[in-house]
Short mmCIF file of C-alpha atoms and ligand atoms in Angstrom, two decimals:
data_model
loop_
_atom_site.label_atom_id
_atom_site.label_comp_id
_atom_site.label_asym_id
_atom_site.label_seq_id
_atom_site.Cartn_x
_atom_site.Cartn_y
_atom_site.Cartn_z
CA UNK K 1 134.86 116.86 78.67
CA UNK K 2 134.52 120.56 78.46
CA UNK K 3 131.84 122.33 80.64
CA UNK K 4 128.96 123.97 78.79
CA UNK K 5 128.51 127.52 79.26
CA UNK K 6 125.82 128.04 81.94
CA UNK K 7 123.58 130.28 79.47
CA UNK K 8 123.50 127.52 76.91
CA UNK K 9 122.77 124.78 79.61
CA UNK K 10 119.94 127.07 80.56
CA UNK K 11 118.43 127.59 77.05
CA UNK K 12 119.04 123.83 76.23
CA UNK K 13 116.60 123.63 79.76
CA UNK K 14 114.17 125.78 78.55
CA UNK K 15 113.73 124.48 75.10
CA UNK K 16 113.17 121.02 76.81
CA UNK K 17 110.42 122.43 78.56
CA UNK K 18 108.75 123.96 75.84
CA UNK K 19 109.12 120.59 73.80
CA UNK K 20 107.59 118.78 76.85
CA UNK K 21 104.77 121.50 77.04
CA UNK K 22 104.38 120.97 73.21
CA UNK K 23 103.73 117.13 73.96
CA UNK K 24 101.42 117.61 77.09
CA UNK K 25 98.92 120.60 75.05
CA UNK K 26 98.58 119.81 71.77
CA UNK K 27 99.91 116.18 71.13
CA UNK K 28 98.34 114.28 73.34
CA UNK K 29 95.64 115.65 73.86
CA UNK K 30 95.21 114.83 69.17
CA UNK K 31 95.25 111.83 69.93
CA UNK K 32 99.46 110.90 69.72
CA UNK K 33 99.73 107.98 72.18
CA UNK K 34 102.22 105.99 70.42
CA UNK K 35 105.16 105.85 72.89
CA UNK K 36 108.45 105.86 70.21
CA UNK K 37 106.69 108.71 68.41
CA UNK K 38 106.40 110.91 71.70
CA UNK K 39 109.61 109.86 72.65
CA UNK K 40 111.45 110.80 69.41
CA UNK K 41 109.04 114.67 69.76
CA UNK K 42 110.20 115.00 72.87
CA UNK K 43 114.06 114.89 71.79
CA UNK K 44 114.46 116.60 68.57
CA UNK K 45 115.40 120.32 68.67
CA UNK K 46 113.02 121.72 65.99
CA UNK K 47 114.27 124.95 66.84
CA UNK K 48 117.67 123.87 65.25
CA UNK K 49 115.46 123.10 61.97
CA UNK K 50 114.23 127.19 61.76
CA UNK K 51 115.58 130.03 60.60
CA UNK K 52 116.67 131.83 63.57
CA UNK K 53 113.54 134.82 63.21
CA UNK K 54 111.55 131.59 63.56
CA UNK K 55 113.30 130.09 66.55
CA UNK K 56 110.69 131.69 68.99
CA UNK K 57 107.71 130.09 67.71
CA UNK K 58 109.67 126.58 67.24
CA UNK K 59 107.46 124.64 69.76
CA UNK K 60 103.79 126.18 68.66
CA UNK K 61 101.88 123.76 67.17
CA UNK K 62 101.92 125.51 63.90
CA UNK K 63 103.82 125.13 60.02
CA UNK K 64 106.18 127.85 59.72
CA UNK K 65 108.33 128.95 56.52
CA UNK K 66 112.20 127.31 55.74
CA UNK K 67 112.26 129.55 52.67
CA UNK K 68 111.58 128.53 49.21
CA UNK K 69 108.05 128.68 49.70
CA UNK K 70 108.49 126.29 51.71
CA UNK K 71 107.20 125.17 55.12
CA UNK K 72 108.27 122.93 58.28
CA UNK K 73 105.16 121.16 58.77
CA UNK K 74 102.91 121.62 62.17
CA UNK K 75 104.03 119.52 65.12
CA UNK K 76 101.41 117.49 65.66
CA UNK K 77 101.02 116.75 62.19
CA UNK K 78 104.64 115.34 62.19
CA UNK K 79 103.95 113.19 64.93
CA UNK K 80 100.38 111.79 63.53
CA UNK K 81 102.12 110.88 60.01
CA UNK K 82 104.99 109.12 62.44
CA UNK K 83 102.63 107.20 64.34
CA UNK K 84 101.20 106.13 61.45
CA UNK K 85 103.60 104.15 60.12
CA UNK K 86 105.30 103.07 63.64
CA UNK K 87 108.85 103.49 62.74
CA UNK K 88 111.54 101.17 64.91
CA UNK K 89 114.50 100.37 65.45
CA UNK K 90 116.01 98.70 62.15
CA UNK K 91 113.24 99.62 59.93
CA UNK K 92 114.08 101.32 56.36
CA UNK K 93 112.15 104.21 55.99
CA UNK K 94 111.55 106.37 52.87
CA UNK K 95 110.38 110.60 53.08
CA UNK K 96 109.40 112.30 50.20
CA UNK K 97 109.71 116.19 51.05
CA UNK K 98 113.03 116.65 53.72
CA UNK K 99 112.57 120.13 53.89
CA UNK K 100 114.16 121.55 57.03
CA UNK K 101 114.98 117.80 57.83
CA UNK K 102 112.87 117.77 60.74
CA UNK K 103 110.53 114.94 60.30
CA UNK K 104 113.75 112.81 58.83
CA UNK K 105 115.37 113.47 62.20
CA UNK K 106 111.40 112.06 64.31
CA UNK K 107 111.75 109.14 61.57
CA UNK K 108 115.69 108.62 62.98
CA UNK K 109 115.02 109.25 66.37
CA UNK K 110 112.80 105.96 66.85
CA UNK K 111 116.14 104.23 65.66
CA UNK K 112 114.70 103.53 61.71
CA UNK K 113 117.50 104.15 58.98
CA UNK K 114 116.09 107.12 57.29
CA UNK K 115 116.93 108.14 53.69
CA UNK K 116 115.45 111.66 52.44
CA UNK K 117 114.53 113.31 49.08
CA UNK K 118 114.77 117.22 48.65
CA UNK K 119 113.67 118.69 45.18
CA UNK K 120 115.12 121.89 46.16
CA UNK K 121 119.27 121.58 46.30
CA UNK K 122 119.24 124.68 48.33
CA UNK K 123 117.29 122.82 51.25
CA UNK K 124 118.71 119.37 50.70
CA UNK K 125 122.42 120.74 51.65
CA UNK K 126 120.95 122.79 54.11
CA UNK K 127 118.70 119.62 55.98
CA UNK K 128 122.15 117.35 55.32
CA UNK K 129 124.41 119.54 56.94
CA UNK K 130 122.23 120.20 59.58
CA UNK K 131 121.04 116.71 60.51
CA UNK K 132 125.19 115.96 60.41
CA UNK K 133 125.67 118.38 62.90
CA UNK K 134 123.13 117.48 64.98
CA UNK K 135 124.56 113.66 64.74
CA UNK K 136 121.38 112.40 63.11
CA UNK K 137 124.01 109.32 61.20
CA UNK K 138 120.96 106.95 59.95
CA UNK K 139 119.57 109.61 57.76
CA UNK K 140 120.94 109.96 54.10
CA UNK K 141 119.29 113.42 52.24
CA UNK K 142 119.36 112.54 47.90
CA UNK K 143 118.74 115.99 45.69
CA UNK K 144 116.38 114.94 43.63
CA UNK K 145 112.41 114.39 41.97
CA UNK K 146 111.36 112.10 44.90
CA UNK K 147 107.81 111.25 42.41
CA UNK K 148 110.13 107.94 41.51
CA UNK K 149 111.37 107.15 45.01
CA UNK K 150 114.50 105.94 45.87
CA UNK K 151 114.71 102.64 43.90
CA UNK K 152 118.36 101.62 44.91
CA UNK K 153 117.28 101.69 48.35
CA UNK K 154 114.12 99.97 47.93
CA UNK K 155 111.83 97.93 49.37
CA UNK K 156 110.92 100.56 52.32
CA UNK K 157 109.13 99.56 55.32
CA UNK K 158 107.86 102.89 55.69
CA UNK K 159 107.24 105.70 52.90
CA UNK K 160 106.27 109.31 54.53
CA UNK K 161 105.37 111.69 51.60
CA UNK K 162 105.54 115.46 52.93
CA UNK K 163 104.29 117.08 50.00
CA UNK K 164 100.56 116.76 48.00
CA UNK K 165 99.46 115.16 44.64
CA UNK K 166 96.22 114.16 43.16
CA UNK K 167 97.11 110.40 43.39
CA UNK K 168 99.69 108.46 45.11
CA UNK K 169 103.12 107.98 42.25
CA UNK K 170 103.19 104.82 41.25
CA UNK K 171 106.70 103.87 42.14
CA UNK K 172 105.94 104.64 45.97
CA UNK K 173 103.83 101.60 46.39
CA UNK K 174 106.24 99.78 44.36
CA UNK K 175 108.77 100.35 46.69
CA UNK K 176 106.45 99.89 50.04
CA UNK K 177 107.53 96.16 51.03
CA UNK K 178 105.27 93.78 51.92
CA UNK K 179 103.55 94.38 55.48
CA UNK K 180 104.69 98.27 54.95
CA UNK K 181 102.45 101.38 55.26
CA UNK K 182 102.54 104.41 53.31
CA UNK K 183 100.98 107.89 54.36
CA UNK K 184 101.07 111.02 51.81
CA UNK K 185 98.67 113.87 51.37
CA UNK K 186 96.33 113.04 48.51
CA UNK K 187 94.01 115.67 46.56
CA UNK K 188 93.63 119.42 45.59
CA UNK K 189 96.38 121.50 47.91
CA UNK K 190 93.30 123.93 48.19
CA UNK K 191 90.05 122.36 48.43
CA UNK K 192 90.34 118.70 49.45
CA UNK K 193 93.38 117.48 50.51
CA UNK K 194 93.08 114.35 52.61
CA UNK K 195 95.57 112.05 54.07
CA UNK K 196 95.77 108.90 53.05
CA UNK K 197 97.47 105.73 54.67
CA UNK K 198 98.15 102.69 52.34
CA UNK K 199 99.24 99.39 53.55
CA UNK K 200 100.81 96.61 51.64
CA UNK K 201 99.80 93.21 52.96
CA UNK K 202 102.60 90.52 53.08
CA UNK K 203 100.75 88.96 50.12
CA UNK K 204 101.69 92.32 48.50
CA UNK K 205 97.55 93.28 48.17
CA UNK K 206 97.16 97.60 48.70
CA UNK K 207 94.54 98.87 51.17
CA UNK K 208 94.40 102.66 51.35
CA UNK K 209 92.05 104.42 53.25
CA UNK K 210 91.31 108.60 53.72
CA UNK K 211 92.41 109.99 57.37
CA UNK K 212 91.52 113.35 57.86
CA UNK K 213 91.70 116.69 55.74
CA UNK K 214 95.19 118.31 55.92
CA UNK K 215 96.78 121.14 53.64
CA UNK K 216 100.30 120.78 52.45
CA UNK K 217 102.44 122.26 49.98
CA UNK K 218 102.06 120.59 46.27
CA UNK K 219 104.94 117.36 45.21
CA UNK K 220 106.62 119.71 42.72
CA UNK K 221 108.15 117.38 39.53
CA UNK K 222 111.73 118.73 38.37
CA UNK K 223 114.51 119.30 40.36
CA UNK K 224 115.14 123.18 41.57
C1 SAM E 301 105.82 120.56 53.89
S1 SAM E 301 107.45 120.63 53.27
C2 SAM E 301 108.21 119.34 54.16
C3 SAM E 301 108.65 119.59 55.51
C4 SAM E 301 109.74 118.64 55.94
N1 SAM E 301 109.32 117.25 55.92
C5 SAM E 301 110.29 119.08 57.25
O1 SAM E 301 110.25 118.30 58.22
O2 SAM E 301 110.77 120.22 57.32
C6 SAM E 301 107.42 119.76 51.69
C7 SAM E 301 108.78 119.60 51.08
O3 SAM E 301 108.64 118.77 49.93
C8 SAM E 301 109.54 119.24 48.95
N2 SAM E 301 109.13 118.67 47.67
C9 SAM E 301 108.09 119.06 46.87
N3 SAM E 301 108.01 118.27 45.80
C10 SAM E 301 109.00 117.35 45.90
C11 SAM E 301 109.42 116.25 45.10
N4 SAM E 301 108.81 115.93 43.96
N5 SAM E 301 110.47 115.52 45.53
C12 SAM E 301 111.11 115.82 46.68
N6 SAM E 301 110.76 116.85 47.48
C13 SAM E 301 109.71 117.60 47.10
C14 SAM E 301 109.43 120.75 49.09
O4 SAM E 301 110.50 121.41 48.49
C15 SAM E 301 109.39 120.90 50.61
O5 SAM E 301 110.67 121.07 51.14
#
């Protein structure tokens, strides 16, 4: 095996710390305590998911731009929506929104299969080469409108939607199997956006219920 450089063993060190710093200021003291979904923070590079003018502020706790308009949402936001709907090994899990592919690659790092939907083609090659380099195999990224889900791939045991509507689409809780959970950003992007998490009982009977306010970016319909 060839020997890595000693400066790029040394940043690799100090981006570990700053991830683990990340973890010990900001997510658990919010309230993250699930162990997979601290686990899964703690790995991912998501300063391999900026642009490189971005790289310095990778591990604040804050949403910063992947062009496009366009953000990479706030860490601790990314880990709340993953604890929410406790991705494991061998579960199928559905995003809405892959952006920079960095909340595909939290999803994939608890061992779930992971498959994506980008409406900009731009950032859906981008977030699929990427998540290929980084070896990230269980995700698949789709181009596409992801308002009608992925019905091919369906039932889902876990639907993440990273982008806001007024109401949930209709073909999400569709495709949310029985016993799955579904968390997406419900409301006006600019007054009251909450987040809501639905669950699908294994008699197939919806519960949602409102979380806490967030802002996202809007679910945009029509493919870019
Ligand atoms: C807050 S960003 C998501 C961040 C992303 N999850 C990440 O980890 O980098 C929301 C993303 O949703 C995408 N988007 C908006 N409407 C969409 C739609 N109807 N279908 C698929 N993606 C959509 C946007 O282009 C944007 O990349």
């Amino acid at each position: 095996m060839a020997a890595i450089p000693a400066q790029a063993q040394g940043d690799d060190d100090r981006w570990r710390a700053a991830r683990e710093r990340l973890v010990a200021d900001h997510l658990v003291p919010q309230g993250i305590s699930d162990s997979a979904t601290l686990a899964a923070m703690r790995a991912v590079p998501r300063h391999r998911f900026v642009p490189a003018d971005q790289q310095p502020y990778a591990y604040e706790n804050t949403p910063l731009p992947i062009g496009h308009d366009q953000t990479i949402s706030q860490p601790v936001v990314v880990a709340f929506m993953t604890q929410l709907v406790r991705p494991r090994a061998g579960m199928r899990v559905l995003e809405v929104g892959t952006g920079s592919g960095y909340q595909a690659a939290v999803l994939a790092e608890t061992g779930a299969r992971v498959w994506t939907i980008e409406i900009f083609r731009a950032l859906a090659e981008e977030a699929r080469a990427r998540l290929a380099r980084l070896g990230y195999r269980g995700v698949t990224v789709r181009h596409g409108d992801g308002y009608a889900g992925w019905p091919e791939e369906a039932p889902f045991d876990a639907i993440v939607v990273t982008a806001g509507a007024d109401s949930i689409p209709p073909a999400l809780i569709q495709q949310l199997a029985p016993g799955g959970r579904l968390v997406m950003p419900v409301g006006d992007p600019l007054l009251d956006q909450e987040l809501v998490l639905v669950e699908k009982d294994a008699s197939g009977r919806v519960a949602s219920r409102r979380l806490l306010p967030v802002r996202f970016v809007p679910l945009l319909r029509g493919v870019r």
